[in-house]
Structures are given as C-alpha cells and as structure tokens.
Amino acid sequence: MDYTKLLEKAIVVSSSVALFCNVIKHIWSSTKMEKEPVKVLVTGAAGQIGYALIPMIARGVMLGPDQPVIIHMLDIEQAAEALHGVEMELIDGAFPLLRGVVATTDVAEACSDVNIAIMLGGIPRREGMERKNVMSRNVSIYKAQALALEQHAAADCKVLVVANPANTNALILKEFAPSIPEKNITCLTRLDHNRALGQIAEKLQEHVSDVKNVIVWGNHSSTQYPDVNHATVTTNSGEISVRDLIANDKWLNTEFITTVQQRGAAIIKARKHSSALSAASAVCDHIHDWVLGTPEGTWVSMGVCSYGSYGITPGLIYSFPVTCQNGKWSIVQGLKIDEFSRAKMDATANELLEEKSLAYSFLG
Amino acid sequence: MAKQPVRVLVTGAAGQIGYALVPMIARGVMLGPDQPVILHMLDIPPAAEALNGVKMELIDAAFPLLKGVVATTDVVEACTGVGVAVMVGGFPRKEGMERKDVMTKNVSIYKSQASALEKHAAANCKVLVVANPANTNALILKEFAPSIPEKNISCLTRLDHNRALGQISERLKVQVCDVKNAIIWGNHSSSQYPDVNHATVKTPSGEKPVRELVKDDAWLNGEFISTVQQRGAAIIKARKLSSALSAASAACDHIRDWVLGTPEGTWVSMGVYSDGSYNVPAGLIYSFPVTCRNGEWTIVQGLPIDEFSRKKMDATAEELSEEKALAYSCLS
C-alpha cells in the first residue's frame, strides 16, 4: 500500500467535505429561513382582555421573539366596529412579527386553519343573573364554537378557554369537538398560579422569579386550591421550601388561600374593571410554556382533561401541576397529598361535577 | 451577571395608555429581554385606588424582569432615581374647553413635573412626553428643567411614523417590516407632515422608493397624508376610546431605538429639540428623522426637500411657534 497516496486521498476527501459543509452553511444562513407564521385565534377580541392580549401576541410574548404570527380576531356583530378599531391599531403598531390580521364576526372564517385558539368570548355574569342563566347561554356558545373549531381549525390546534366558567366551558367544547384531541383542550388557571407566586414573593420580599412550583388545583373559581406544599424559593443556599421559609402555616392555610381565591374581586374593587392585564399575561405564559416547554425543574398549573390522576374523576377539566415538552403537557405524578389538601382538592372536584351536571341539563 | 435594574417612570399610569404600556415595559419590549426594570407609576389622588389595582395586577403577573413597583401620587417619590420617564399624564381637552384653558392647565402640570424630574431623576434621564399637546408640553418641561440636557427631552411622533409605515404596507400589500424611512415632520397634531420622499420598500430586487412603487402621487400627497394626520380620530370613532394599544407600542419603540440604537440604514421619527436643521426654527420641539447610537439621537442631515414638503414643514413649525407663544403667555 502506498501510504503517501492514501494520505493524499484522505486529505483531498476531507477538505472537499469541509468545503461542501461550509458552502451549505453559507447558503442556509444567507437565505435566512424564517419560520412559517402561526395563526392565533382570539375570540371576544374586542373586549378588555383581548385589547391587552393582542399586542402581547404581536410582540412575540406568546410564541417567542422569532415566531411570526397571523392574528384572527372574532367578536359578535355588536362589537364589529370596535373590532375594526383594534385591527386598525394593529396595523398602526407596525409590529415586525405580525404577518396578517383577520378581524371578523364570522366564526368559520375566524377558525380557519388556526393553530392556537384563545377563547375569551362568553356571557359574563351580571348582577341579578342566576348561575343557571349564565351556564345555559355559555353552553350554547361553546357548543357552536366547538363545531366551528373542529371543522375549520388546523390539525393539532391547541385550545385555551378563558371565559368563565372556564373549566366547564372547556368541557363543553371538548364534548362537541370530538375530533380535537382531548389533550389539546385546556382552561386557564395560570393566572391563579401566578397570583400565588406573587403573594409568596411579596410575603418573603423575594423576587417572584425566584419562587416556583406552587400548584393551583381544580376549578378556576372560589373553590380553587392554591397549594404551596411543594413550592420552593431559590436562594444563595439552594432551593428552600416555601413552608419552611414563611414559617407561618396558619397564614398559608387560610389568608394566603383566600387572598388568591378572591384576588379577581379585589382587582375589580380597585380598578372598577376586571383584571385584563394580568389575565392576558397569564394566557401568554400558558401557551408559551405549553408550546416551548417548561424550564427544567419547574412546573406550572393548567386546567386539563383528567385521566384519574390524584383520584380526580376522569373527564373533568381540572387544574393540575404539569410540565411541558415538545408541545405536550404531562401531569407531575407522585406528589404527596396531605389530608388538608385532599379535602380541598375533592371539594373543588365536586363543584366541577355539579357544574358538569348543570351544563348537561341544558343540552337535553 | 444580570444587569442592574433601570427605573422607568410612567405618569398618568392609571389611565388607558398606562394600562397598555406597563405590561409591555415589564416584558422587556421597551429596554430589551435581558434588562430588569423597576416601574414607577404616578397618578393623581382621585386615581389612587385604580393605580393600586394596576400595581396588584403587575404583582399578579409574576413578570421575571420586573424587580419592583412603586405606585404613588407623590411626584417626588415617583421621580426618584428614574432613568427613563414616560409622561402620559396631562389634562385632556374636553368638549367646550378653549385651547387656552387646556394649555394653561398643562403648562402648570409640566412646569411642576419638570422641577421634580430635575431634582430627583437619575443623571442622564431620558424623557418622552406623550400627553398632548406633546411637543409644547415637552418644551415647557425643558424650560423648567434646565439641568436636564435638552437632548434628553423628546416627544412622541413614533405613533404617526408607525401609522405612515402601516398605510404604505397596506397600500402595497407588503409586510410592514419591509417598509422604512418614512418621516414625520413637526407637530404631533393635524399639521404633522408624513413624508415618504425618502421611504423605501425591501423587495426581492433590492430597496425601491415608495413613490415609485405606489405610482400615485395624488394619493401620496393627498389622502395618505390626511389619513395619517387624522388616524387618531378614526380610532376614537371606531373604538369610542383613543388609541392606547398603538400609542403604548410606539412609546416602547421610541425608547428602545433611542437606548439600543436604530438598525443600520434605518431612521425613525422623534420630536426633539431643534438646532435649526432644515431651516426649522431653533428652540422648538419638532419631529425630525433621526438615527440613534450609544443612547444618543442624531438628525439625518442632507435630505433633499422639495417645495411641497417645504411648505408643509414650515406650516407645522409655525403652529408650534404659536403654541409656544400661547404657552408662555399662560406662564406670566
């Protein structure tokens, strides 16, 4: 064997391969492949939460700073002019990531090929209204929107229901859109989760970004259970349990819980309007973590379809602790549940079962 | 090593623009995704409860970049240590009010805020005035805060600039991020002059002038201009409320480009202290085309100005001189 010739050949081959790779890299970077835009639907878009949410989506808060978006906005006929005003403002915002806007009162057009659907629209409960009335009207709305989404949305569309009663509206949607995977239908409890983190951070005078792993169990209502038994604070000496640092179980088991449960009412009292800013922000967090993944060692709260974890009746939309990876959520299993927590988790599950019965009673 | 937080003041924070703006600041839209911020929010005592509601929501949102919130009705506390001040608060013009009355009220507001900023803000604080009459409020602020460098006091015309880009992109059916270098000259009022003579569109075959691509000078010199000038009123007509979302977004763009710099080959519009460039009277706060670098703006010089543009630029300068005279008359 002539080793010199072999060496020469090896050098020529490896140089050619290296050159080829560099040429490909150069072509790839110079064409600067941009991601395909994602279509995001917001229903009830002419309202307060929509107005706060839409610029967040257009700025990349929901899907990341390199993800172009097309925003679909739906509202009812009475809000058509206001909706058009929002469309005008989106154009006036000259948002680099915004590749298109569809503002419509037509639900089929709104749902067409959407990859993400944020359901803000619904009948709010007004003074004097019976729970029954609110429920019956929302059941019809979510039934109709379920059919439209099922027919027109993109495959694997991720759905987030915000309008109250969020869990039950999501349940109805799930029932009437059987070809949308159950795992793709969720409701928002991230607002309560973030509120719980905020309360802990305030109590401890820590930065909220150092507090993690609270859990909001159950219904996005006053029976929700904000649980800090597994929550921690990142300090210079590592992660310390919130219970240990706060050293006030009484506060954690009473005032902390009621503060988080009733925070929505407190905001309304102060602002004379409900919490649009923080709700919109939580919507972005919910979708962002679902699509892009939760950070290592951190979980979040999402209202998702129960498969029986932690003894919760299967089929309910119930808020659990979840991690997210590759666009999918998984319930964090194996957390120890004490008696106090068990009672609260069951109470909120029972309320959801009652809501489910009430909702079904309107479907006949 | 995380950056030191920057204190950002928003006055009139309990209002509509404030409500749209503060979550944008808290998410890093104004100063970048790696710049922690501390928000200072100021409003008047009647709005104190609503302001506290906004503070509660900021806490509830668990923003990673937000390292603190100060919600106050005390202007000194609000101004202390701030590196950026966005002045949204002012007296809005109500039906039946004379221009003089609005001007008198705003002149006193901006005079007292000027003193507070001068005494308590951080050195080199950057100021953006949004509340109308924006240019003249900024001028008053400048006059009564002589130790704040005049180049640090600006007013918002980025909203008009963005609106102009939006109108061109709609007309040409191109992405708005491919349109650049419109100019808003003058006053943030109906006398503003949206000028596309140097604006371009990025196409597969390179950058092309907007005039060439639109091929409709009558539209560019007529309807386009009035659409941009009157856009604010159009939004109010549709929404029954003024344009908070887009104004807040423009305020973020204005500050971000000022602090972090404009992209290569791109300029933006800012209301800044005139040095006499383009024969605009010195001593006015007038909107010019600017580039930004190292935290400083510089007027783009040497752009050819045709007769049509000259007239419009002079008309809006004249309006500003009149406003200045009116403002000064309210002070004495």
XYZ file of C-alpha atoms in Angstrom:
696
model
C 0.000 0.000 0.000
C 1.304 3.446 -0.878
C 0.602 5.331 2.343
C 1.514 8.673 0.848
C -1.100 8.300 -1.845
C -3.663 7.151 0.735
C -2.876 10.162 2.893
C -3.211 12.476 -0.117
C -6.563 10.982 -0.968
C -7.728 11.338 2.632
C -6.717 14.987 2.696
C -8.477 15.741 -0.580
C -11.657 13.972 0.518
C -11.842 15.594 3.954
C -11.097 19.061 2.529
C -13.846 18.631 -0.039
C -16.315 17.543 2.621
C -15.355 20.509 4.807
C -15.704 22.897 1.888
C -19.078 21.413 0.978
C -20.327 21.826 4.556
C -19.196 25.432 4.670
C -20.895 26.213 1.373
C -24.168 24.713 2.632
C -23.912 26.651 5.915
C -23.309 29.859 3.976
C -26.275 29.328 1.666
C -28.504 28.431 4.590
C -27.646 31.483 6.632
C -27.797 33.862 3.703
C -31.326 32.786 2.777
C -32.210 33.412 6.457
C -35.039 30.873 6.639
C -37.883 32.459 8.557
C -40.383 30.338 10.447
C -43.813 29.873 8.872
C -46.337 32.145 10.599
C -48.563 30.572 13.261
C -52.259 31.503 13.159
C -53.626 32.523 16.525
C -57.355 32.999 17.088
C -58.699 35.256 19.845
C -62.469 35.187 20.391
C -64.125 38.082 22.211
C -61.204 40.078 20.824
C -62.896 43.489 21.045
C -63.095 43.255 24.821
C -60.722 44.270 27.610
C -58.650 41.094 27.833
C -58.377 40.982 24.031
C -57.058 44.559 23.938
C -54.334 43.673 26.442
C -53.589 40.280 24.876
C -53.322 41.134 21.211
C -50.251 43.413 21.390
C -48.553 40.776 23.567
C -49.129 38.157 20.844
C -47.930 40.582 18.144
C -44.723 41.243 20.089
C -43.805 37.564 20.439
C -44.575 37.211 24.159
C -46.784 34.186 23.475
C -44.695 32.192 20.982
C -41.202 33.671 21.158
C -39.368 36.604 19.538
C -38.630 34.745 16.287
C -42.100 33.338 15.596
C -44.162 35.331 13.073
C -47.907 35.314 13.746
C -51.177 35.919 11.941
C -53.886 37.050 14.345
C -57.518 36.093 13.831
C -59.947 38.174 15.879
C -63.581 37.192 16.373
C -66.367 39.037 18.104
C -70.126 39.479 17.877
C -71.856 41.780 15.408
C -72.490 44.476 18.027
C -68.737 44.776 18.531
C -67.804 44.816 14.833
C -66.830 48.495 14.740
C -64.758 48.278 17.885
C -63.099 45.148 16.475
C -62.240 47.052 13.339
C -60.694 49.737 15.548
C -58.428 47.099 17.100
C -57.482 45.889 13.622
C -56.551 49.469 12.670
C -54.396 49.795 15.789
C -52.612 46.538 14.963
C -51.718 47.950 11.554
C -50.665 51.206 13.226
C -48.388 49.235 15.571
C -46.076 48.265 12.681
C -45.247 45.038 14.531
C -42.339 43.219 12.837
C -43.691 39.743 13.739
C -47.265 40.370 12.609
C -47.817 38.860 9.168
C -51.548 39.432 8.906
C -54.775 40.284 10.714
C -58.252 38.837 10.171
C -60.996 40.724 12.034
C -64.386 39.078 11.598
C -67.788 38.275 13.082
C -67.908 35.029 11.070
C -66.887 32.074 13.215
C -65.889 29.851 10.270
C -63.564 32.487 8.851
C -62.182 33.132 12.325
C -61.393 29.454 12.958
C -59.915 28.775 9.533
C -56.578 26.941 9.848
C -55.805 28.344 13.278
C -53.062 26.602 15.242
C -53.924 28.210 18.559
C -57.341 29.322 19.821
C -57.806 31.585 22.819
C -61.462 31.647 23.819
C -62.121 34.886 25.654
C -65.652 35.323 24.381
C -68.592 34.366 26.571
C -71.506 35.790 28.518
C -70.247 37.462 31.676
C -72.259 37.099 34.840
C -74.101 40.345 35.557
C -75.688 41.400 38.799
C -79.019 39.644 39.329
C -78.223 36.827 36.909
C -78.703 33.275 38.125
C -75.833 30.828 37.713
C -78.251 28.743 35.684
C -78.784 31.515 33.125
C -75.084 32.180 32.644
C -74.437 28.473 32.281
C -77.159 27.853 29.719
C -76.019 30.712 27.485
C -72.373 29.778 27.665
C -73.156 26.152 26.922
C -74.712 27.161 23.584
C -71.810 29.461 22.738
C -69.200 26.792 23.430
C -71.131 24.136 21.601
C -71.249 26.288 18.459
C -67.607 27.286 18.693
C -66.613 23.649 19.228
C -68.254 22.676 15.931
C -66.550 25.528 14.074
C -63.130 24.730 15.520
C -63.490 21.064 14.745
C -64.403 21.777 11.130
C -62.010 24.608 10.332
C -59.037 24.755 12.705
C -55.676 23.249 11.791
C -54.983 19.709 12.934
C -53.433 19.644 16.405
C -54.872 23.114 17.213
C -54.174 23.998 20.838
C -57.180 25.490 22.635
C -57.200 27.649 25.764
C -60.547 28.598 27.315
C -60.510 31.728 29.449
C -64.163 32.850 29.586
C -65.905 31.783 32.785
C -66.933 29.240 33.858
C -63.627 28.329 32.198
C -63.337 24.659 33.178
C -66.918 23.840 32.228
C -66.850 25.864 29.007
C -63.741 23.852 28.093
C -65.560 20.631 28.978
C -68.463 21.529 26.667
C -66.036 22.435 23.917
C -64.310 19.091 24.340
C -67.619 17.208 24.188
C -68.692 18.885 20.948
C -65.371 18.742 19.148
C -64.600 15.025 19.440
C -62.044 15.080 16.657
C -59.904 17.637 18.501
C -57.592 15.547 20.745
C -58.775 15.897 24.378
C -55.251 16.800 25.394
C -55.449 19.882 23.198
C -58.282 21.451 25.175
C -57.326 23.376 28.298
C -58.513 26.161 30.543
C -56.646 28.996 32.221
C -55.533 28.646 35.823
C -52.107 30.157 35.173
C -53.470 33.488 36.407
C -54.193 31.958 39.802
C -50.821 30.210 39.716
C -49.019 33.487 39.001
C -51.059 35.246 41.688
C -49.968 32.582 44.192
C -46.298 33.096 43.219
C -46.790 36.848 43.575
C -48.269 36.543 47.068
C -45.387 34.335 48.243
C -42.830 36.710 46.721
C -44.446 39.707 48.453
C -44.618 37.908 51.807
C -40.958 36.901 51.636
C -39.766 40.118 49.960
C -38.164 37.965 47.263
C -38.179 38.351 43.510
C -41.081 36.429 42.031
C -38.706 34.827 39.504
C -37.076 33.003 42.448
C -40.356 31.395 43.580
C -41.661 28.293 41.810
C -43.756 25.143 41.900
C -46.896 26.313 43.587
C -49.940 24.368 42.389
C -53.457 25.524 41.681
C -55.780 22.521 41.903
C -59.266 22.272 40.446
C -61.770 24.859 39.297
C -60.898 28.442 38.274
C -63.426 29.675 40.824
C -63.501 30.434 44.515
C -63.084 26.705 45.288
C -59.633 26.592 43.656
C -56.936 25.263 45.949
C -53.603 27.161 45.842
C -51.126 24.666 47.292
C -47.588 25.595 48.331
C -46.613 22.257 49.864
C -44.110 21.597 47.107
C -43.217 25.205 46.292
C -39.658 26.430 46.706
C -37.638 29.633 46.725
C -34.240 29.770 45.048
C -31.769 31.318 47.477
C -27.984 31.590 47.709
C -28.014 28.391 49.743
C -30.119 26.452 47.221
C -33.847 25.763 46.933
C -35.726 26.091 50.199
C -39.310 25.017 50.827
C -41.794 27.895 50.962
C -43.450 26.457 54.090
C -40.106 26.468 55.903
C -39.197 29.995 54.851
C -42.571 31.526 55.614
C -42.826 29.610 58.923
C -46.499 30.502 59.283
C -48.714 27.553 58.440
C -51.792 29.366 59.679
C -51.315 32.126 57.115
C -50.533 29.633 54.346
C -53.641 27.570 55.135
C -56.043 30.475 55.439
C -55.367 34.073 54.397
C -52.958 33.144 51.614
C -55.545 30.793 50.112
C -58.449 33.224 50.356
C -56.340 36.092 49.001
C -55.509 34.108 45.867
C -59.073 32.767 45.540
C -60.615 36.236 45.818
C -57.944 38.245 44.002
C -60.184 38.757 40.979
C -62.778 40.501 43.141
C -60.071 42.636 44.783
C -58.896 43.854 41.375
C -62.448 44.727 40.326
C -62.927 46.669 43.554
C -59.768 48.727 42.946
C -59.983 49.234 39.206
C -63.759 49.062 38.664
C -62.855 46.658 35.837
C -61.724 43.066 35.875
C -58.112 42.006 35.561
C -57.366 42.218 31.845
C -53.618 42.926 32.051
C -52.705 40.002 34.300
C -55.158 37.623 32.632
C -53.701 38.408 29.194
C -50.191 37.921 30.531
C -51.139 34.557 32.045
C -52.662 33.481 28.728
C -49.307 34.158 27.054
C -47.449 32.243 29.784
C -49.823 29.238 29.477
C -49.388 28.937 25.701
C -45.672 29.820 25.762
C -44.819 27.067 28.242
C -47.146 24.559 26.531
C -45.564 25.134 23.111
C -41.958 25.911 24.055
C -41.648 23.782 27.207
C -41.342 24.442 30.927
C -37.875 25.150 32.365
C -36.009 22.231 33.966
C -37.219 21.548 37.500
C -40.240 23.797 37.166
C -43.891 23.008 36.745
C -46.901 25.219 36.067
C -50.676 24.907 36.554
C -53.020 24.187 33.660
C -56.672 23.159 33.531
C -56.503 19.894 31.567
C -58.523 16.778 30.934
C -58.328 14.476 33.934
C -57.441 10.825 33.358
C -57.861 9.997 37.037
C -54.570 11.296 38.462
C -54.680 12.093 42.164
C -58.101 10.463 42.414
C -59.822 13.146 40.302
C -62.823 11.908 38.278
C -61.715 11.260 34.694
C -63.165 13.522 32.006
C -63.324 16.699 34.066
C -61.247 19.702 33.055
C -59.299 20.119 36.315
C -56.235 22.199 37.113
C -53.133 20.100 37.807
C -49.382 20.695 38.138
C -47.849 19.965 34.715
C -44.538 20.047 32.900
C -44.437 20.619 29.152
C -42.114 19.265 26.487
C -42.350 19.005 22.705
C -45.732 20.717 22.682
C -47.304 18.299 25.173
C -48.192 18.643 28.837
C -47.758 15.853 31.449
C -49.170 15.840 34.936
C -46.488 15.809 37.630
C -47.116 12.500 39.369
C -46.301 11.185 42.815
C -46.578 14.389 44.853
C -47.545 13.741 48.469
C -51.045 14.962 49.275
C -51.868 15.613 52.953
C -55.353 15.470 54.498
C -55.906 19.205 54.331
C -55.072 19.247 50.634
C -57.131 16.124 49.922
C -60.263 17.740 51.326
C -59.759 20.892 49.267
C -58.946 19.010 46.069
C -62.114 16.947 46.487
C -64.290 19.989 47.226
C -63.280 21.723 44.017
C -63.739 18.474 42.062
C -67.262 18.180 43.474
C -68.069 21.693 42.351
C -66.890 20.769 38.868
C -69.106 17.685 38.848
C -72.084 19.862 39.796
C -71.243 22.338 37.042
C -70.974 19.467 34.574
C -74.462 18.215 35.538
C -75.905 21.683 35.251
C -74.298 22.179 31.838
C -75.521 18.819 30.557
C -79.030 19.549 31.783
C -79.165 22.319 29.160
C -78.031 20.053 26.390
C -81.035 17.749 26.695
C -24.224 38.584 35.862
C -27.726 40.106 35.489
C -27.875 43.799 34.564
C -28.741 46.381 37.222
C -32.459 47.273 37.030
C -33.444 50.507 35.280
C -36.150 52.614 36.921
C -38.859 53.595 34.438
C -41.421 56.226 35.371
C -44.868 56.338 33.793
C -47.031 59.320 34.725
C -50.805 59.098 34.298
C -50.218 55.383 34.830
C -53.783 54.571 35.921
C -55.140 55.587 32.519
C -55.668 53.661 29.293
C -52.247 54.181 27.730
C -50.580 53.373 31.069
C -52.521 50.099 31.326
C -51.339 49.066 27.861
C -47.803 50.330 28.420
C -46.803 48.905 31.808
C -47.055 45.203 30.821
C -45.005 45.979 27.691
C -42.284 47.562 29.862
C -42.457 44.632 32.304
C -41.943 42.155 29.457
C -38.825 43.878 28.106
C -40.395 45.397 24.983
C -39.026 48.844 25.907
C -35.480 48.056 27.024
C -34.765 44.536 25.814
C -35.430 40.995 27.083
C -32.398 40.969 29.385
C -32.896 44.345 31.087
C -34.578 44.152 34.522
C -36.835 47.110 35.320
C -38.414 48.781 38.310
C -41.654 50.532 37.417
C -42.562 53.857 38.994
C -46.205 54.725 38.406
C -47.597 58.159 39.184
C -51.156 59.431 39.043
C -53.375 61.976 40.784
C -55.108 61.227 44.125
C -58.564 60.561 42.586
C -56.924 57.696 40.670
C -55.012 56.267 43.633
C -57.238 53.208 44.080
C -57.194 52.376 40.387
C -53.410 52.834 40.413
C -53.123 50.373 43.272
C -55.219 47.954 41.200
C -52.651 48.201 38.407
C -49.857 47.563 40.917
C -51.720 44.480 42.171
C -52.024 43.177 38.609
C -48.318 43.732 37.992
C -47.584 41.595 41.047
C -50.143 39.010 39.894
C -48.434 38.653 36.534
C -45.179 37.326 38.007
C -43.049 39.093 35.383
C -39.459 37.779 35.549
C -37.939 41.139 34.552
C -39.954 43.258 36.969
C -37.836 43.817 40.061
C -40.120 46.289 41.826
C -43.179 48.512 41.559
C -43.658 51.957 43.100
C -47.259 53.198 42.798
C -47.645 56.708 44.169
C -49.423 60.044 43.984
C -46.270 61.792 45.244
C -44.308 63.257 42.333
C -41.015 63.285 44.251
C -41.208 59.606 45.138
C -42.237 58.869 41.562
C -39.260 60.694 40.014
C -36.583 59.400 42.389
C -33.748 57.669 40.592
C -35.597 57.171 37.295
C -33.531 56.555 34.176
C -36.476 56.766 31.759
C -39.570 58.957 32.191
C -42.662 58.489 30.013
C -45.044 61.396 30.615
C -48.501 60.130 29.725
C -50.301 62.258 32.324
C -51.862 65.533 31.345
C -55.105 67.392 31.108
C -57.182 66.100 28.193
C -59.189 68.544 26.132
C -62.874 68.195 26.990
C -65.799 69.334 24.922
C -66.372 73.074 25.309
C -62.859 73.778 26.532
C -60.869 76.514 24.859
C -57.353 75.695 23.628
C -56.102 78.334 26.053
C -57.661 76.544 29.015
C -56.110 73.195 28.094
C -52.791 74.901 27.536
C -52.901 76.712 30.910
C -53.620 73.500 32.801
C -50.936 71.508 31.016
C -48.344 74.247 31.330
C -48.660 74.140 35.157
C -48.541 70.341 35.204
C -45.404 70.203 33.075
C -43.748 73.018 34.971
C -44.056 71.190 38.293
C -43.101 67.827 36.845
C -40.051 69.447 35.282
C -38.800 70.606 38.713
C -39.378 67.209 40.262
C -37.568 65.403 37.462
C -34.680 67.818 37.563
C -34.199 67.375 41.291
C -34.824 63.665 41.689
C -34.363 61.737 38.443
C -31.104 59.925 37.684
C -28.461 61.835 35.762
C -28.956 61.440 32.013
C -32.627 60.507 32.477
C -34.329 60.167 29.092
C -37.722 61.845 28.899
C -40.541 61.068 26.458
C -43.624 63.299 26.525
C -46.801 61.672 25.193
C -49.633 63.755 26.663
C -50.984 66.352 24.253
C -50.027 68.954 23.226
C -46.941 66.717 23.262
C -44.391 68.999 21.578
C -45.332 72.022 23.659
C -45.601 70.090 26.929
C -42.071 68.830 26.198
C -40.919 72.380 25.520
C -42.325 73.594 28.857
C -40.682 70.654 30.594
C -37.384 71.591 29.004
C -37.682 75.225 30.036
C -38.305 74.359 33.668
C -35.703 71.608 33.975
C -32.635 73.456 32.715
C -30.208 70.961 34.211
C -31.692 68.094 32.194
C -29.732 68.085 28.915
C -32.057 69.425 26.180
C -31.250 66.439 24.006
C -32.766 64.190 26.692
C -36.236 65.666 26.272
C -38.347 64.333 23.416
C -41.958 63.903 22.387
C -43.746 61.036 20.686
C -44.243 61.106 16.935
C -43.304 57.454 16.531
C -47.010 56.602 16.542
C -47.525 58.758 13.460
C -44.365 57.298 11.939
C -45.612 53.738 12.511
C -49.047 54.692 11.162
C -47.403 56.008 7.986
C -45.450 52.746 7.557
C -48.677 50.820 8.134
C -50.579 52.775 5.467
C -47.829 52.216 2.887
C -47.652 48.492 3.679
C -51.435 48.166 3.334
C -51.413 50.070 0.035
C -48.607 47.954 -1.443
C -49.704 44.708 0.228
C -46.224 44.173 1.655
C -45.080 43.314 5.180
C -44.715 46.430 7.296
C -41.243 45.292 8.377
C -40.157 45.723 4.748
C -41.140 49.418 4.691
C -38.835 52.013 6.215
C -37.650 55.592 6.347
C -40.908 57.470 6.306
C -40.528 60.812 8.109
C -42.920 62.688 10.348
C -42.013 66.368 10.394
C -43.187 68.837 13.005
C -46.028 68.855 15.487
C -47.875 65.736 16.751
C -51.120 67.353 15.643
C -53.160 67.608 12.469
C -50.444 69.826 10.953
C -47.849 66.999 11.052
C -46.280 66.212 7.698
C -45.893 62.494 6.870
C -43.232 62.460 4.163
C -42.435 59.389 2.045
C -39.987 61.045 -0.338
C -37.109 59.047 1.113
C -39.053 55.966 2.197
C -38.219 52.587 0.677
C -39.596 49.071 0.444
C -37.447 45.953 0.565
C -38.217 43.821 -2.496
C -36.617 40.683 -3.941
C -34.749 43.008 -6.306
C -33.476 45.362 -3.595
C -34.764 48.525 -1.917
C -37.169 50.561 -4.043
C -38.541 54.067 -3.386
C -42.095 54.105 -2.090
C -43.133 56.794 -4.598
C -42.001 54.604 -7.466
C -43.850 51.538 -6.215
C -47.081 53.317 -5.220
C -47.168 55.217 -8.536
C -49.881 57.560 -7.271
C -48.541 60.969 -6.272
C -52.074 62.335 -5.878
C -52.754 59.740 -3.190
C -49.360 60.200 -1.515
C -49.751 63.981 -1.446
C -53.425 63.933 -0.509
C -55.320 61.064 1.091
C -52.265 59.314 2.523
C -51.266 62.458 4.416
C -54.735 63.182 5.779
C -55.276 59.523 6.738
C -52.144 59.548 8.870
C -52.910 63.010 10.296
C -56.449 62.030 11.279
C -55.847 58.422 12.263
C -56.297 59.220 15.956
C -59.816 60.472 15.324
C -60.598 57.409 13.182
C -59.588 55.112 16.047
C -61.753 57.072 18.512
C -64.705 56.813 16.133
C -64.343 53.022 15.866
C -63.418 52.188 19.442
C -65.138 55.055 21.307
C -61.778 55.327 23.113
C -58.448 56.678 21.978
C -55.584 54.576 20.648
C -53.943 53.222 23.793
C -52.544 49.977 22.322
C -50.690 51.553 19.411
C -49.583 54.614 21.404
C -48.086 52.405 24.110
C -46.362 50.286 21.479
C -44.926 53.394 19.812
C -43.657 54.688 23.166
C -41.750 51.408 23.591
C -40.330 51.649 20.062
C -39.254 55.288 20.658
C -37.357 54.469 23.866
C -35.960 51.153 22.643
C -34.448 52.614 19.486
C -33.151 55.640 21.420
C -31.426 53.458 24.048
C -30.430 50.413 21.968
C -29.870 52.126 18.596
C -31.605 52.157 15.219
C -30.844 49.365 12.740
C -28.251 50.081 10.035
C -29.722 52.081 7.155
C -32.926 52.890 9.029
C -34.109 56.082 10.643
C -37.123 56.834 12.812
C -39.089 59.965 13.753
C -38.707 61.631 17.135
C -39.848 65.009 18.439
C -36.555 66.576 19.523
C -35.055 69.956 20.335
C -34.466 71.773 17.070
C -30.966 73.070 16.355
C -32.103 74.849 13.221
C -31.649 71.851 10.908
C -33.682 72.033 7.702
C -34.427 75.718 8.448
C -36.762 74.750 11.259
C -36.623 77.485 13.925
C -34.265 76.532 16.731
C -35.742 76.157 20.203
C -38.854 74.212 19.256
C -39.530 70.561 19.971
C -40.021 69.421 16.352
C -40.234 65.953 14.866
C -37.259 65.065 12.662
C -35.819 61.916 11.044
C -33.151 60.600 13.418
C -30.748 57.687 13.819
C -29.734 56.570 17.302
C -26.478 55.161 18.609
C -24.940 54.790 22.043
C -28.029 56.284 23.656
C -27.976 59.473 21.553
C -30.106 60.606 18.630
C -28.736 62.472 15.604
C -30.838 64.237 12.973
C -30.400 62.735 9.498
C -28.910 65.613 7.525
C -28.788 66.469 3.848
C -32.122 65.061 2.674
C -33.379 66.982 -0.379
C -36.598 68.877 0.457
C -38.954 69.729 -2.407
C -41.304 72.741 -2.487
C -44.373 70.779 -1.438
C -42.536 69.438 1.599
C -41.006 72.827 2.424
C -44.457 74.421 2.704
C -45.765 71.668 4.958
C -42.685 71.686 7.164
C -42.986 75.445 7.576
C -46.723 75.302 8.340
C -46.261 72.862 11.181
C -43.302 74.885 12.508
C -45.487 77.953 12.541
C -48.170 76.147 14.520
C -45.521 75.156 17.053
C -44.304 78.751 17.345
C -47.890 79.859 18.020
C -48.319 77.144 20.659
C -45.065 78.249 22.264
C -46.269 81.845 22.430
C -49.608 80.750 23.903
C -47.869 78.566 26.482
C -45.567 81.377 27.553
C -48.476 83.770 27.839
C -50.108 81.332 30.272
C -46.989 81.340 32.407
C -46.856 85.083 33.013
